[in-house]
């Protein structure tokens, strides 16, 4: 027996299947989705994000930008089961940016949780049937991809009249909402800064990637406290100094650095009274959960794990597909 995802209607004019495309800055993913149940029938992933693919496009002059991106999309579609390669592809993420497949203008704030204000465009060209979804801009910020996840989280957000939705990542988004409407957002470059500092800065010699364990929790908490204090810039070099002077374990320092950056990102939430909702996959979810529990009252915090967020993108894409129709 098929099940319908709670809170997601399935109009009669929707196709039985669609291909979900999530083409971000750093990664590419296709999923064959059964529309009614949102069951994922097949999945294919690569590390060819928009940034890397655009750089390759710039190194040639033979074909247009659309053709270059479309060729890659079609080549990766071949990795899906043969009977599911011709479905409509619903595309979220950076593919609709100026360095992507087909540029769309940004939607503007506010936008409702049903997704009706998001810009969408059907492109039937070069043996592709695409439904592209735009990003959203504010007066001083932009996002592409997270808005689809936010729309897909309409159901778990519904009990709360107002709050802040946290979507950690390379460029973490904090999206404020009230009365079923997304009003504003902030972007934090936490993930990218961690990658740059841990791999390219002088601190790279003092940190070593390691899997999470209880032994790392204290180092992470120490980093959080420094981040919460607003002393990020003044504290960063202590990681190098402690390694040289006190012989600190680089694996502990790896999590101390993470704590500093996450603490700095979340520090302002100490003064907030509205509901804080965290949606993220592990291991990021566990780190942000520990950080938030340090500064947020339990009754103020709502935790949504990676499975909820994974489904949210598909729910959001399905909602946009339903709005567009056949």
PDB file of C-alpha atoms in Angstrom:
ATOM      1  CA  UNK A   1       0.000   0.000   0.000  1.00  0.00           C
ATOM      2  CA  UNK A   2       1.341   3.439  -0.925  1.00  0.00           C
ATOM      3  CA  UNK A   3       1.446   6.177   1.665  1.00  0.00           C
ATOM      4  CA  UNK A   4       0.979   9.900   1.179  1.00  0.00           C
ATOM      5  CA  UNK A   5       3.363  12.266   2.939  1.00  0.00           C
ATOM      6  CA  UNK A   6       1.462  14.126   5.642  1.00  0.00           C
ATOM      7  CA  UNK A   7       0.639  17.670   4.655  1.00  0.00           C
ATOM      8  CA  UNK A   8       1.405  17.196   0.960  1.00  0.00           C
ATOM      9  CA  UNK A   9      -1.545  16.960  -1.394  1.00  0.00           C
ATOM     10  CA  UNK A  10      -1.151  15.066  -4.643  1.00  0.00           C
ATOM     11  CA  UNK A  11      -3.224  16.719  -7.395  1.00  0.00           C
ATOM     12  CA  UNK A  12      -4.442  14.472 -10.161  1.00  0.00           C
ATOM     13  CA  UNK A  13      -2.417  16.343 -12.803  1.00  0.00           C
ATOM     14  CA  UNK A  14       0.934  15.494 -11.248  1.00  0.00           C
ATOM     15  CA  UNK A  15       3.120  12.920 -13.009  1.00  0.00           C
ATOM     16  CA  UNK A  16       3.641   9.559 -11.323  1.00  0.00           C
ATOM     17  CA  UNK A  17       7.381  10.207 -11.030  1.00  0.00           C
ATOM     18  CA  UNK A  18       9.841  13.064 -11.214  1.00  0.00           C
ATOM     19  CA  UNK A  19      13.604  13.395 -11.006  1.00  0.00           C
ATOM     20  CA  UNK A  20      14.822  15.533  -8.130  1.00  0.00           C
ATOM     21  CA  UNK A  21      17.984  17.444  -8.990  1.00  0.00           C
ATOM     22  CA  UNK A  22      19.899  19.140  -6.197  1.00  0.00           C
ATOM     23  CA  UNK A  23      22.823  20.929  -7.829  1.00  0.00           C
ATOM     24  CA  UNK A  24      24.672  22.924  -5.218  1.00  0.00           C
ATOM     25  CA  UNK A  25      27.947  24.791  -5.099  1.00  0.00           C
ATOM     26  CA  UNK A  26      29.957  21.677  -4.224  1.00  0.00           C
ATOM     27  CA  UNK A  27      27.831  18.624  -5.046  1.00  0.00           C
ATOM     28  CA  UNK A  28      25.398  17.180  -7.589  1.00  0.00           C
ATOM     29  CA  UNK A  29      22.588  14.704  -6.894  1.00  0.00           C
ATOM     30  CA  UNK A  30      19.782  13.109  -8.893  1.00  0.00           C
ATOM     31  CA  UNK A  31      16.968  11.062  -7.346  1.00  0.00           C
ATOM     32  CA  UNK A  32      14.090   9.250  -9.022  1.00  0.00           C
ATOM     33  CA  UNK A  33      11.029  10.018  -6.887  1.00  0.00           C
ATOM     34  CA  UNK A  34       7.581   8.385  -6.785  1.00  0.00           C
ATOM     35  CA  UNK A  35       5.465  11.529  -6.609  1.00  0.00           C
ATOM     36  CA  UNK A  36       2.597  10.277  -4.447  1.00  0.00           C
ATOM     37  CA  UNK A  37       4.666   8.767  -1.627  1.00  0.00           C
ATOM     38  CA  UNK A  38       7.953  10.635  -2.235  1.00  0.00           C
ATOM     39  CA  UNK A  39       9.712   7.288  -2.111  1.00  0.00           C
ATOM     40  CA  UNK A  40      13.199   7.523  -3.620  1.00  0.00           C
ATOM     41  CA  UNK A  41      13.573   4.737  -6.189  1.00  0.00           C
ATOM     42  CA  UNK A  42      17.132   5.478  -7.302  1.00  0.00           C
ATOM     43  CA  UNK A  43      19.887   7.953  -6.478  1.00  0.00           C
ATOM     44  CA  UNK A  44      23.094   9.119  -8.144  1.00  0.00           C
ATOM     45  CA  UNK A  45      25.626  11.580  -6.666  1.00  0.00           C
ATOM     46  CA  UNK A  46      28.870  13.231  -7.751  1.00  0.00           C
ATOM     47  CA  UNK A  47      31.147  15.935  -6.386  1.00  0.00           C
ATOM     48  CA  UNK A  48      30.760  18.054  -9.542  1.00  0.00           C
ATOM     49  CA  UNK A  49      29.123  21.096  -8.022  1.00  0.00           C
ATOM     50  CA  UNK A  50      28.179  24.235  -9.904  1.00  0.00           C
ATOM     51  CA  UNK A  51      31.407  26.028  -9.000  1.00  0.00           C
ATOM     52  CA  UNK A  52      33.722  23.337 -10.385  1.00  0.00           C
ATOM     53  CA  UNK A  53      31.577  22.775 -13.463  1.00  0.00           C
ATOM     54  CA  UNK A  54      31.427  26.492 -14.280  1.00  0.00           C
ATOM     55  CA  UNK A  55      35.216  26.681 -14.064  1.00  0.00           C
ATOM     56  CA  UNK A  56      35.424  23.873 -16.635  1.00  0.00           C
ATOM     57  CA  UNK A  57      32.912  25.691 -18.843  1.00  0.00           C
ATOM     58  CA  UNK A  58      35.111  28.790 -18.825  1.00  0.00           C
ATOM     59  CA  UNK A  59      38.039  26.735 -20.147  1.00  0.00           C
ATOM     60  CA  UNK A  60      36.254  26.008 -23.434  1.00  0.00           C
ATOM     61  CA  UNK A  61      34.571  28.054 -26.167  1.00  0.00           C
ATOM     62  CA  UNK A  62      32.882  25.371 -28.271  1.00  0.00           C
ATOM     63  CA  UNK A  63      29.383  25.342 -26.744  1.00  0.00           C
ATOM     64  CA  UNK A  64      27.074  27.696 -24.864  1.00  0.00           C
ATOM     65  CA  UNK A  65      26.736  27.683 -21.098  1.00  0.00           C
ATOM     66  CA  UNK A  66      23.360  25.960 -21.259  1.00  0.00           C
ATOM     67  CA  UNK A  67      24.676  23.269 -23.614  1.00  0.00           C
ATOM     68  CA  UNK A  68      27.716  22.644 -21.420  1.00  0.00           C
ATOM     69  CA  UNK A  69      25.613  22.181 -18.292  1.00  0.00           C
ATOM     70  CA  UNK A  70      22.876  20.265 -20.114  1.00  0.00           C
ATOM     71  CA  UNK A  71      25.430  17.805 -21.489  1.00  0.00           C
ATOM     72  CA  UNK A  72      26.621  16.979 -17.974  1.00  0.00           C
ATOM     73  CA  UNK A  73      23.087  16.660 -16.662  1.00  0.00           C
ATOM     74  CA  UNK A  74      22.152  14.269 -19.469  1.00  0.00           C
ATOM     75  CA  UNK A  75      25.308  12.205 -18.967  1.00  0.00           C
ATOM     76  CA  UNK A  76      24.527  11.774 -15.274  1.00  0.00           C
ATOM     77  CA  UNK A  77      20.878  11.002 -16.000  1.00  0.00           C
ATOM     78  CA  UNK A  78      22.171   7.933 -17.837  1.00  0.00           C
ATOM     79  CA  UNK A  79      23.203   6.527 -14.452  1.00  0.00           C
ATOM     80  CA  UNK A  80      19.538   6.269 -13.441  1.00  0.00           C
ATOM     81  CA  UNK A  81      17.406   3.191 -14.253  1.00  0.00           C
ATOM     82  CA  UNK A  82      16.540   3.127 -17.937  1.00  0.00           C
ATOM     83  CA  UNK A  83      12.780   3.353 -17.411  1.00  0.00           C
ATOM     84  CA  UNK A  84      13.103   6.523 -15.322  1.00  0.00           C
ATOM     85  CA  UNK A  85      15.383   8.757 -17.403  1.00  0.00           C
ATOM     86  CA  UNK A  86      12.761  10.798 -19.244  1.00  0.00           C
ATOM     87  CA  UNK A  87      10.782  12.124 -16.280  1.00  0.00           C
ATOM     88  CA  UNK A  88      10.579  15.856 -15.661  1.00  0.00           C
ATOM     89  CA  UNK A  89      13.606  17.075 -13.705  1.00  0.00           C
ATOM     90  CA  UNK A  90      12.795  19.484 -10.867  1.00  0.00           C
ATOM     91  CA  UNK A  91      15.970  21.468 -10.260  1.00  0.00           C
ATOM     92  CA  UNK A  92      16.859  23.215  -7.004  1.00  0.00           C
ATOM     93  CA  UNK A  93      20.057  24.909  -5.909  1.00  0.00           C
ATOM     94  CA  UNK A  94      22.680  26.871  -7.804  1.00  0.00           C
ATOM     95  CA  UNK A  95      21.621  25.572 -11.226  1.00  0.00           C
ATOM     96  CA  UNK A  96      19.385  28.636 -11.626  1.00  0.00           C
ATOM     97  CA  UNK A  97      22.215  31.082 -10.822  1.00  0.00           C
ATOM     98  CA  UNK A  98      24.320  33.087 -13.253  1.00  0.00           C
ATOM     99  CA  UNK A  99      27.041  30.417 -13.073  1.00  0.00           C
ATOM    100  CA  UNK A 100      24.580  27.574 -13.583  1.00  0.00           C
ATOM    101  CA  UNK A 101      22.363  25.920 -16.145  1.00  0.00           C
ATOM    102  CA  UNK A 102      19.806  28.715 -16.722  1.00  0.00           C
ATOM    103  CA  UNK A 103      19.669  31.941 -14.740  1.00  0.00           C
ATOM    104  CA  UNK A 104      16.395  32.908 -13.093  1.00  0.00           C
ATOM    105  CA  UNK A 105      15.692  36.145 -11.211  1.00  0.00           C
ATOM    106  CA  UNK A 106      15.519  35.921  -7.453  1.00  0.00           C
ATOM    107  CA  UNK A 107      12.166  35.947  -5.681  1.00  0.00           C
ATOM    108  CA  UNK A 108      11.912  38.584  -2.960  1.00  0.00           C
ATOM    109  CA  UNK A 109      10.974  38.595   0.699  1.00  0.00           C
ATOM    110  CA  UNK A 110       8.618  37.836   2.244  1.00  0.00           C
ATOM    111  CA  UNK A 111       7.515  34.508   0.748  1.00  0.00           C
ATOM    112  CA  UNK A 112       4.843  32.189   2.051  1.00  0.00           C
ATOM    113  CA  UNK A 113       5.487  28.679   3.303  1.00  0.00           C
ATOM    114  CA  UNK A 114       3.426  27.266   0.434  1.00  0.00           C
ATOM    115  CA  UNK A 115       6.087  28.434  -2.043  1.00  0.00           C
ATOM    116  CA  UNK A 116       3.751  30.377  -4.331  1.00  0.00           C
ATOM    117  CA  UNK A 117       6.047  33.408  -4.556  1.00  0.00           C
ATOM    118  CA  UNK A 118       9.081  31.455  -5.740  1.00  0.00           C
ATOM    119  CA  UNK A 119      10.020  32.023  -9.375  1.00  0.00           C
ATOM    120  CA  UNK A 120       9.900  28.884 -11.506  1.00  0.00           C
ATOM    121  CA  UNK A 121      10.463  28.205 -15.195  1.00  0.00           C
ATOM    122  CA  UNK A 122       9.914  25.177 -17.391  1.00  0.00           C
ATOM    123  CA  UNK A 123      12.631  24.600 -19.965  1.00  0.00           C
ATOM    124  CA  UNK A 124      12.035  21.910 -22.593  1.00  0.00           C
ATOM    125  CA  UNK A 125      15.209  21.883 -24.646  1.00  0.00           C
ATOM    126  CA  UNK A 126      18.014  19.594 -25.776  1.00  0.00           C
ATOM    127  CA  UNK A 127      16.133  16.413 -24.779  1.00  0.00           C
ATOM    128  CA  UNK A 128      15.530  17.741 -21.279  1.00  0.00           C
ATOM    129  CA  UNK A 129      12.257  18.567 -19.522  1.00  0.00           C
ATOM    130  CA  UNK A 130      13.296  20.873 -16.687  1.00  0.00           C
ATOM    131  CA  UNK A 131      11.438  22.779 -14.002  1.00  0.00           C
ATOM    132  CA  UNK A 132      13.894  25.284 -12.549  1.00  0.00           C
ATOM    133  CA  UNK A 133      13.311  26.979  -9.193  1.00  0.00           C
ATOM    134  CA  UNK A 134      14.754  30.381  -8.362  1.00  0.00           C
ATOM    135  CA  UNK A 135      16.441  31.513  -5.188  1.00  0.00           C
ATOM    136  CA  UNK A 136      15.391  34.323  -2.858  1.00  0.00           C
ATOM    137  CA  UNK A 137      17.050  37.660  -2.159  1.00  0.00           C
ATOM    138  CA  UNK A 138      16.841  40.242   0.580  1.00  0.00           C
ATOM    139  CA  UNK A 139      18.334  43.736   0.503  1.00  0.00           C
ATOM    140  CA  UNK A 140      21.763  42.336   1.379  1.00  0.00           C
ATOM    141  CA  UNK A 141      21.578  38.552   1.034  1.00  0.00           C
ATOM    142  CA  UNK A 142      20.846  35.748  -1.420  1.00  0.00           C
ATOM    143  CA  UNK A 143      20.100  32.039  -1.168  1.00  0.00           C
ATOM    144  CA  UNK A 144      19.387  29.252  -3.632  1.00  0.00           C
ATOM    145  CA  UNK A 145      18.235  25.826  -2.502  1.00  0.00           C
ATOM    146  CA  UNK A 146      17.491  26.548   1.142  1.00  0.00           C
ATOM    147  CA  UNK A 147      14.209  28.229   0.189  1.00  0.00           C
ATOM    148  CA  UNK A 148      12.963  24.921  -1.259  1.00  0.00           C
ATOM    149  CA  UNK A 149      13.911  23.118   1.952  1.00  0.00           C
ATOM    150  CA  UNK A 150      12.117  25.808   3.969  1.00  0.00           C
ATOM    151  CA  UNK A 151       8.949  25.424   1.894  1.00  0.00           C
ATOM    152  CA  UNK A 152       9.186  21.672   2.407  1.00  0.00           C
ATOM    153  CA  UNK A 153       9.245  22.189   6.177  1.00  0.00           C
ATOM    154  CA  UNK A 154       5.838  23.914   6.215  1.00  0.00           C
ATOM    155  CA  UNK A 155       4.210  21.071   8.161  1.00  0.00           C
ATOM    156  CA  UNK A 156       6.669  20.905  11.119  1.00  0.00           C
ATOM    157  CA  UNK A 157       6.758  24.726  11.297  1.00  0.00           C
ATOM    158  CA  UNK A 158       2.969  25.097  11.384  1.00  0.00           C
ATOM    159  CA  UNK A 159       2.540  24.771  15.194  1.00  0.00           C
ATOM    160  CA  UNK A 160       4.751  27.814  15.788  1.00  0.00           C
ATOM    161  CA  UNK A 161       3.471  31.338  15.190  1.00  0.00           C
ATOM    162  CA  UNK A 162       7.009  32.680  14.837  1.00  0.00           C
ATOM    163  CA  UNK A 163      10.568  31.485  15.055  1.00  0.00           C
ATOM    164  CA  UNK A 164      13.976  31.124  13.432  1.00  0.00           C
ATOM    165  CA  UNK A 165      14.753  28.168  11.177  1.00  0.00           C
ATOM    166  CA  UNK A 166      18.435  27.178  11.218  1.00  0.00           C
ATOM    167  CA  UNK A 167      19.824  25.373   8.159  1.00  0.00           C
ATOM    168  CA  UNK A 168      23.548  24.793   8.835  1.00  0.00           C
ATOM    169  CA  UNK A 169      25.898  24.149   5.961  1.00  0.00           C
ATOM    170  CA  UNK A 170      28.729  25.607   3.930  1.00  0.00           C
ATOM    171  CA  UNK A 171      26.819  28.889   4.072  1.00  0.00           C
ATOM    172  CA  UNK A 172      24.428  28.464   7.004  1.00  0.00           C
ATOM    173  CA  UNK A 173      21.038  30.141   6.729  1.00  0.00           C
ATOM    174  CA  UNK A 174      18.986  31.505   9.637  1.00  0.00           C
ATOM    175  CA  UNK A 175      15.488  32.195   8.294  1.00  0.00           C
ATOM    176  CA  UNK A 176      12.939  34.048  10.417  1.00  0.00           C
ATOM    177  CA  UNK A 177       9.259  33.250   9.971  1.00  0.00           C
ATOM    178  CA  UNK A 178       5.931  34.438  11.353  1.00  0.00           C
ATOM    179  CA  UNK A 179       2.322  33.558  10.506  1.00  0.00           C
ATOM    180  CA  UNK A 180       3.232  31.022   7.790  1.00  0.00           C
ATOM    181  CA  UNK A 181       5.526  33.487   6.045  1.00  0.00           C
ATOM    182  CA  UNK A 182       9.308  33.688   5.767  1.00  0.00           C
ATOM    183  CA  UNK A 183      10.290  37.273   6.544  1.00  0.00           C
ATOM    184  CA  UNK A 184      14.104  37.579   6.546  1.00  0.00           C
ATOM    185  CA  UNK A 185      17.317  35.582   6.662  1.00  0.00           C
ATOM    186  CA  UNK A 186      20.981  35.774   7.586  1.00  0.00           C
ATOM    187  CA  UNK A 187      23.883  33.912   5.979  1.00  0.00           C
ATOM    188  CA  UNK A 188      26.895  32.661   7.952  1.00  0.00           C
ATOM    189  CA  UNK A 189      29.959  31.323   6.119  1.00  0.00           C
ATOM    190  CA  UNK A 190      30.700  28.941   8.990  1.00  0.00           C
ATOM    191  CA  UNK A 191      31.278  25.791   6.927  1.00  0.00           C
ATOM    192  CA  UNK A 192      33.426  27.500   4.322  1.00  0.00           C
ATOM    193  CA  UNK A 193      35.493  29.329   6.942  1.00  0.00           C
ATOM    194  CA  UNK A 194      36.101  26.063   8.779  1.00  0.00           C
ATOM    195  CA  UNK A 195      37.267  24.426   5.559  1.00  0.00           C
ATOM    196  CA  UNK A 196      39.605  27.292   4.667  1.00  0.00           C
ATOM    197  CA  UNK A 197      41.071  27.732   8.156  1.00  0.00           C
ATOM    198  CA  UNK A 198      41.541  24.020   8.819  1.00  0.00           C
ATOM    199  CA  UNK A 199      43.122  23.305   5.427  1.00  0.00           C
ATOM    200  CA  UNK A 200      44.825  26.466   4.169  1.00  0.00           C
ATOM    201  CA  UNK A 201      45.722  28.707   7.118  1.00  0.00           C
ATOM    202  CA  UNK A 202      48.638  28.509   9.566  1.00  0.00           C
ATOM    203  CA  UNK A 203      46.266  26.604  11.857  1.00  0.00           C
ATOM    204  CA  UNK A 204      46.141  23.696   9.410  1.00  0.00           C
ATOM    205  CA  UNK A 205      49.301  22.294  11.033  1.00  0.00           C
ATOM    206  CA  UNK A 206      47.637  22.299  14.424  1.00  0.00           C
ATOM    207  CA  UNK A 207      44.358  20.561  13.603  1.00  0.00           C
ATOM    208  CA  UNK A 208      43.706  17.021  12.415  1.00  0.00           C
ATOM    209  CA  UNK A 209      40.342  15.665  11.214  1.00  0.00           C
ATOM    210  CA  UNK A 210      38.890  13.065  13.553  1.00  0.00           C
ATOM    211  CA  UNK A 211      35.613  11.271  14.087  1.00  0.00           C
ATOM    212  CA  UNK A 212      33.444  12.488  16.939  1.00  0.00           C
ATOM    213  CA  UNK A 213      33.849  10.867  20.350  1.00  0.00           C
ATOM    214  CA  UNK A 214      33.119  11.783  23.964  1.00  0.00           C
ATOM    215  CA  UNK A 215      36.804  12.662  24.280  1.00  0.00           C
ATOM    216  CA  UNK A 216      36.284  15.513  21.812  1.00  0.00           C
ATOM    217  CA  UNK A 217      33.217  16.961  23.575  1.00  0.00           C
ATOM    218  CA  UNK A 218      35.211  19.006  26.078  1.00  0.00           C
ATOM    219  CA  UNK A 219      37.374  20.580  23.369  1.00  0.00           C
ATOM    220  CA  UNK A 220      34.289  21.401  21.333  1.00  0.00           C
ATOM    221  CA  UNK A 221      32.581  22.972  24.379  1.00  0.00           C
ATOM    222  CA  UNK A 222      35.674  25.061  25.103  1.00  0.00           C
ATOM    223  CA  UNK A 223      35.560  26.320  21.535  1.00  0.00           C
ATOM    224  CA  UNK A 224      31.859  27.103  21.874  1.00  0.00           C
ATOM    225  CA  UNK A 225      32.449  29.243  24.942  1.00  0.00           C
ATOM    226  CA  UNK A 226      35.070  31.259  23.088  1.00  0.00           C
ATOM    227  CA  UNK A 227      32.715  31.688  20.147  1.00  0.00           C
ATOM    228  CA  UNK A 228      29.792  32.682  22.381  1.00  0.00           C
ATOM    229  CA  UNK A 229      31.984  35.351  24.007  1.00  0.00           C
ATOM    230  CA  UNK A 230      32.405  37.277  20.773  1.00  0.00           C
ATOM    231  CA  UNK A 231      36.163  36.798  20.779  1.00  0.00           C
ATOM    232  CA  UNK A 232      36.517  34.650  17.657  1.00  0.00           C
ATOM    233  CA  UNK A 233      39.281  36.612  15.927  1.00  0.00           C
ATOM    234  CA  UNK A 234      41.244  37.045  19.142  1.00  0.00           C
ATOM    235  CA  UNK A 235      40.920  33.349  20.017  1.00  0.00           C
ATOM    236  CA  UNK A 236      41.778  31.596  16.752  1.00  0.00           C
ATOM    237  CA  UNK A 237      45.545  31.783  17.052  1.00  0.00           C
ATOM    238  CA  UNK A 238      45.453  30.173  20.491  1.00  0.00           C
ATOM    239  CA  UNK A 239      44.947  26.874  18.656  1.00  0.00           C
ATOM    240  CA  UNK A 240      48.386  27.267  17.088  1.00  0.00           C
ATOM    241  CA  UNK A 241      49.967  28.522  20.300  1.00  0.00           C
ATOM    242  CA  UNK A 242      48.516  25.692  22.406  1.00  0.00           C
ATOM    243  CA  UNK A 243      49.801  23.144  19.903  1.00  0.00           C
ATOM    244  CA  UNK A 244      53.336  24.545  20.032  1.00  0.00           C
ATOM    245  CA  UNK A 245      53.541  25.419  23.722  1.00  0.00           C
ATOM    246  CA  UNK A 246      51.270  22.921  25.435  1.00  0.00           C
ATOM    247  CA  UNK A 247      51.315  20.115  22.868  1.00  0.00           C
ATOM    248  CA  UNK A 248      47.518  20.072  22.512  1.00  0.00           C
ATOM    249  CA  UNK A 249      46.163  17.131  20.552  1.00  0.00           C
ATOM    250  CA  UNK A 250      45.422  18.318  16.974  1.00  0.00           C
ATOM    251  CA  UNK A 251      42.328  16.076  16.914  1.00  0.00           C
ATOM    252  CA  UNK A 252      40.928  17.940  19.923  1.00  0.00           C
ATOM    253  CA  UNK A 253      41.880  21.259  18.337  1.00  0.00           C
ATOM    254  CA  UNK A 254      39.906  20.276  15.226  1.00  0.00           C
ATOM    255  CA  UNK A 255      36.728  20.271  17.300  1.00  0.00           C
ATOM    256  CA  UNK A 256      37.772  23.315  19.310  1.00  0.00           C
ATOM    257  CA  UNK A 257      38.014  25.250  16.038  1.00  0.00           C
ATOM    258  CA  UNK A 258      34.608  23.937  15.007  1.00  0.00           C
ATOM    259  CA  UNK A 259      33.170  25.045  18.350  1.00  0.00           C
ATOM    260  CA  UNK A 260      34.627  28.543  17.981  1.00  0.00           C
ATOM    261  CA  UNK A 261      33.038  29.076  14.589  1.00  0.00           C
ATOM    262  CA  UNK A 262      29.665  27.549  15.478  1.00  0.00           C
ATOM    263  CA  UNK A 263      29.576  29.469  18.763  1.00  0.00           C
ATOM    264  CA  UNK A 264      30.286  32.713  16.942  1.00  0.00           C
ATOM    265  CA  UNK A 265      27.444  31.969  14.495  1.00  0.00           C
ATOM    266  CA  UNK A 266      24.890  31.192  17.201  1.00  0.00           C
ATOM    267  CA  UNK A 267      25.880  33.713  19.888  1.00  0.00           C
ATOM    268  CA  UNK A 268      23.153  36.223  19.026  1.00  0.00           C
ATOM    269  CA  UNK A 269      20.445  33.646  19.738  1.00  0.00           C
ATOM    270  CA  UNK A 270      21.100  33.934  23.484  1.00  0.00           C
ATOM    271  CA  UNK A 271      18.917  37.052  23.494  1.00  0.00           C
ATOM    272  CA  UNK A 272      16.065  35.607  21.422  1.00  0.00           C
ATOM    273  CA  UNK A 273      12.748  34.533  22.929  1.00  0.00           C
ATOM    274  CA  UNK A 274      11.115  32.945  19.874  1.00  0.00           C
ATOM    275  CA  UNK A 275      11.253  29.264  18.920  1.00  0.00           C
ATOM    276  CA  UNK A 276      14.531  28.068  17.400  1.00  0.00           C
ATOM    277  CA  UNK A 277      14.213  25.178  14.924  1.00  0.00           C
ATOM    278  CA  UNK A 278      17.296  23.227  13.854  1.00  0.00           C
ATOM    279  CA  UNK A 279      17.189  21.105  10.681  1.00  0.00           C
ATOM    280  CA  UNK A 280      20.430  19.424   9.637  1.00  0.00           C
ATOM    281  CA  UNK A 281      22.036  16.048   8.895  1.00  0.00           C
ATOM    282  CA  UNK A 282      24.610  14.404  11.141  1.00  0.00           C
ATOM    283  CA  UNK A 283      27.353  15.016  12.112  1.00  0.00           C
ATOM    284  CA  UNK A 284      26.500  18.715  11.804  1.00  0.00           C
ATOM    285  CA  UNK A 285      23.183  18.165  13.598  1.00  0.00           C
ATOM    286  CA  UNK A 286      24.869  16.788  16.730  1.00  0.00           C
ATOM    287  CA  UNK A 287      27.350  19.664  16.918  1.00  0.00           C
ATOM    288  CA  UNK A 288      24.702  22.365  16.528  1.00  0.00           C
ATOM    289  CA  UNK A 289      22.410  20.550  18.946  1.00  0.00           C
ATOM    290  CA  UNK A 290      25.080  20.620  21.658  1.00  0.00           C
ATOM    291  CA  UNK A 291      25.781  24.277  20.936  1.00  0.00           C
ATOM    292  CA  UNK A 292      22.133  25.327  21.059  1.00  0.00           C
ATOM    293  CA  UNK A 293      21.437  23.391  24.254  1.00  0.00           C
ATOM    294  CA  UNK A 294      24.172  25.482  25.869  1.00  0.00           C
ATOM    295  CA  UNK A 295      22.308  28.748  25.301  1.00  0.00           C
ATOM    296  CA  UNK A 296      18.642  27.931  24.551  1.00  0.00           C
ATOM    297  CA  UNK A 297      15.966  26.755  26.986  1.00  0.00           C
ATOM    298  CA  UNK A 298      14.732  23.223  26.157  1.00  0.00           C
ATOM    299  CA  UNK A 299      11.132  24.344  25.606  1.00  0.00           C
ATOM    300  CA  UNK A 300      12.349  26.933  23.092  1.00  0.00           C
ATOM    301  CA  UNK A 301      14.289  24.466  20.926  1.00  0.00           C
ATOM    302  CA  UNK A 302      12.846  22.194  18.216  1.00  0.00           C
ATOM    303  CA  UNK A 303      15.156  19.574  16.702  1.00  0.00           C
ATOM    304  CA  UNK A 304      14.590  18.154  13.194  1.00  0.00           C
ATOM    305  CA  UNK A 305      17.139  15.582  12.063  1.00  0.00           C
ATOM    306  CA  UNK A 306      18.669  14.792   8.713  1.00  0.00           C
ATOM    307  CA  UNK A 307      15.869  12.507   7.536  1.00  0.00           C
ATOM    308  CA  UNK A 308      13.337  15.313   7.965  1.00  0.00           C
ATOM    309  CA  UNK A 309      15.555  17.713   6.029  1.00  0.00           C
ATOM    310  CA  UNK A 310      16.178  15.170   3.257  1.00  0.00           C
ATOM    311  CA  UNK A 311      12.437  14.729   2.828  1.00  0.00           C
ATOM    312  CA  UNK A 312      11.867  18.483   3.034  1.00  0.00           C
ATOM    313  CA  UNK A 313      13.698  19.124  -0.240  1.00  0.00           C
ATOM    314  CA  UNK A 314      11.513  16.571  -2.011  1.00  0.00           C
ATOM    315  CA  UNK A 315       8.349  17.969  -0.434  1.00  0.00           C
ATOM    316  CA  UNK A 316       9.356  21.463  -1.542  1.00  0.00           C
ATOM    317  CA  UNK A 317      10.079  20.311  -5.084  1.00  0.00           C
ATOM    318  CA  UNK A 318       6.779  18.456  -5.225  1.00  0.00           C
ATOM    319  CA  UNK A 319       4.900  21.550  -4.041  1.00  0.00           C
ATOM    320  CA  UNK A 320       6.523  23.639  -6.793  1.00  0.00           C
ATOM    321  CA  UNK A 321       5.725  20.902  -9.318  1.00  0.00           C
ATOM    322  CA  UNK A 322       2.067  20.950  -8.188  1.00  0.00           C
ATOM    323  CA  UNK A 323       1.915  24.750  -8.452  1.00  0.00           C
ATOM    324  CA  UNK A 324       3.325  24.619 -11.978  1.00  0.00           C
ATOM    325  CA  UNK A 325       1.132  21.719 -13.087  1.00  0.00           C
ATOM    326  CA  UNK A 326       1.666  19.696 -16.218  1.00  0.00           C
TER     327      UNK A 326
END
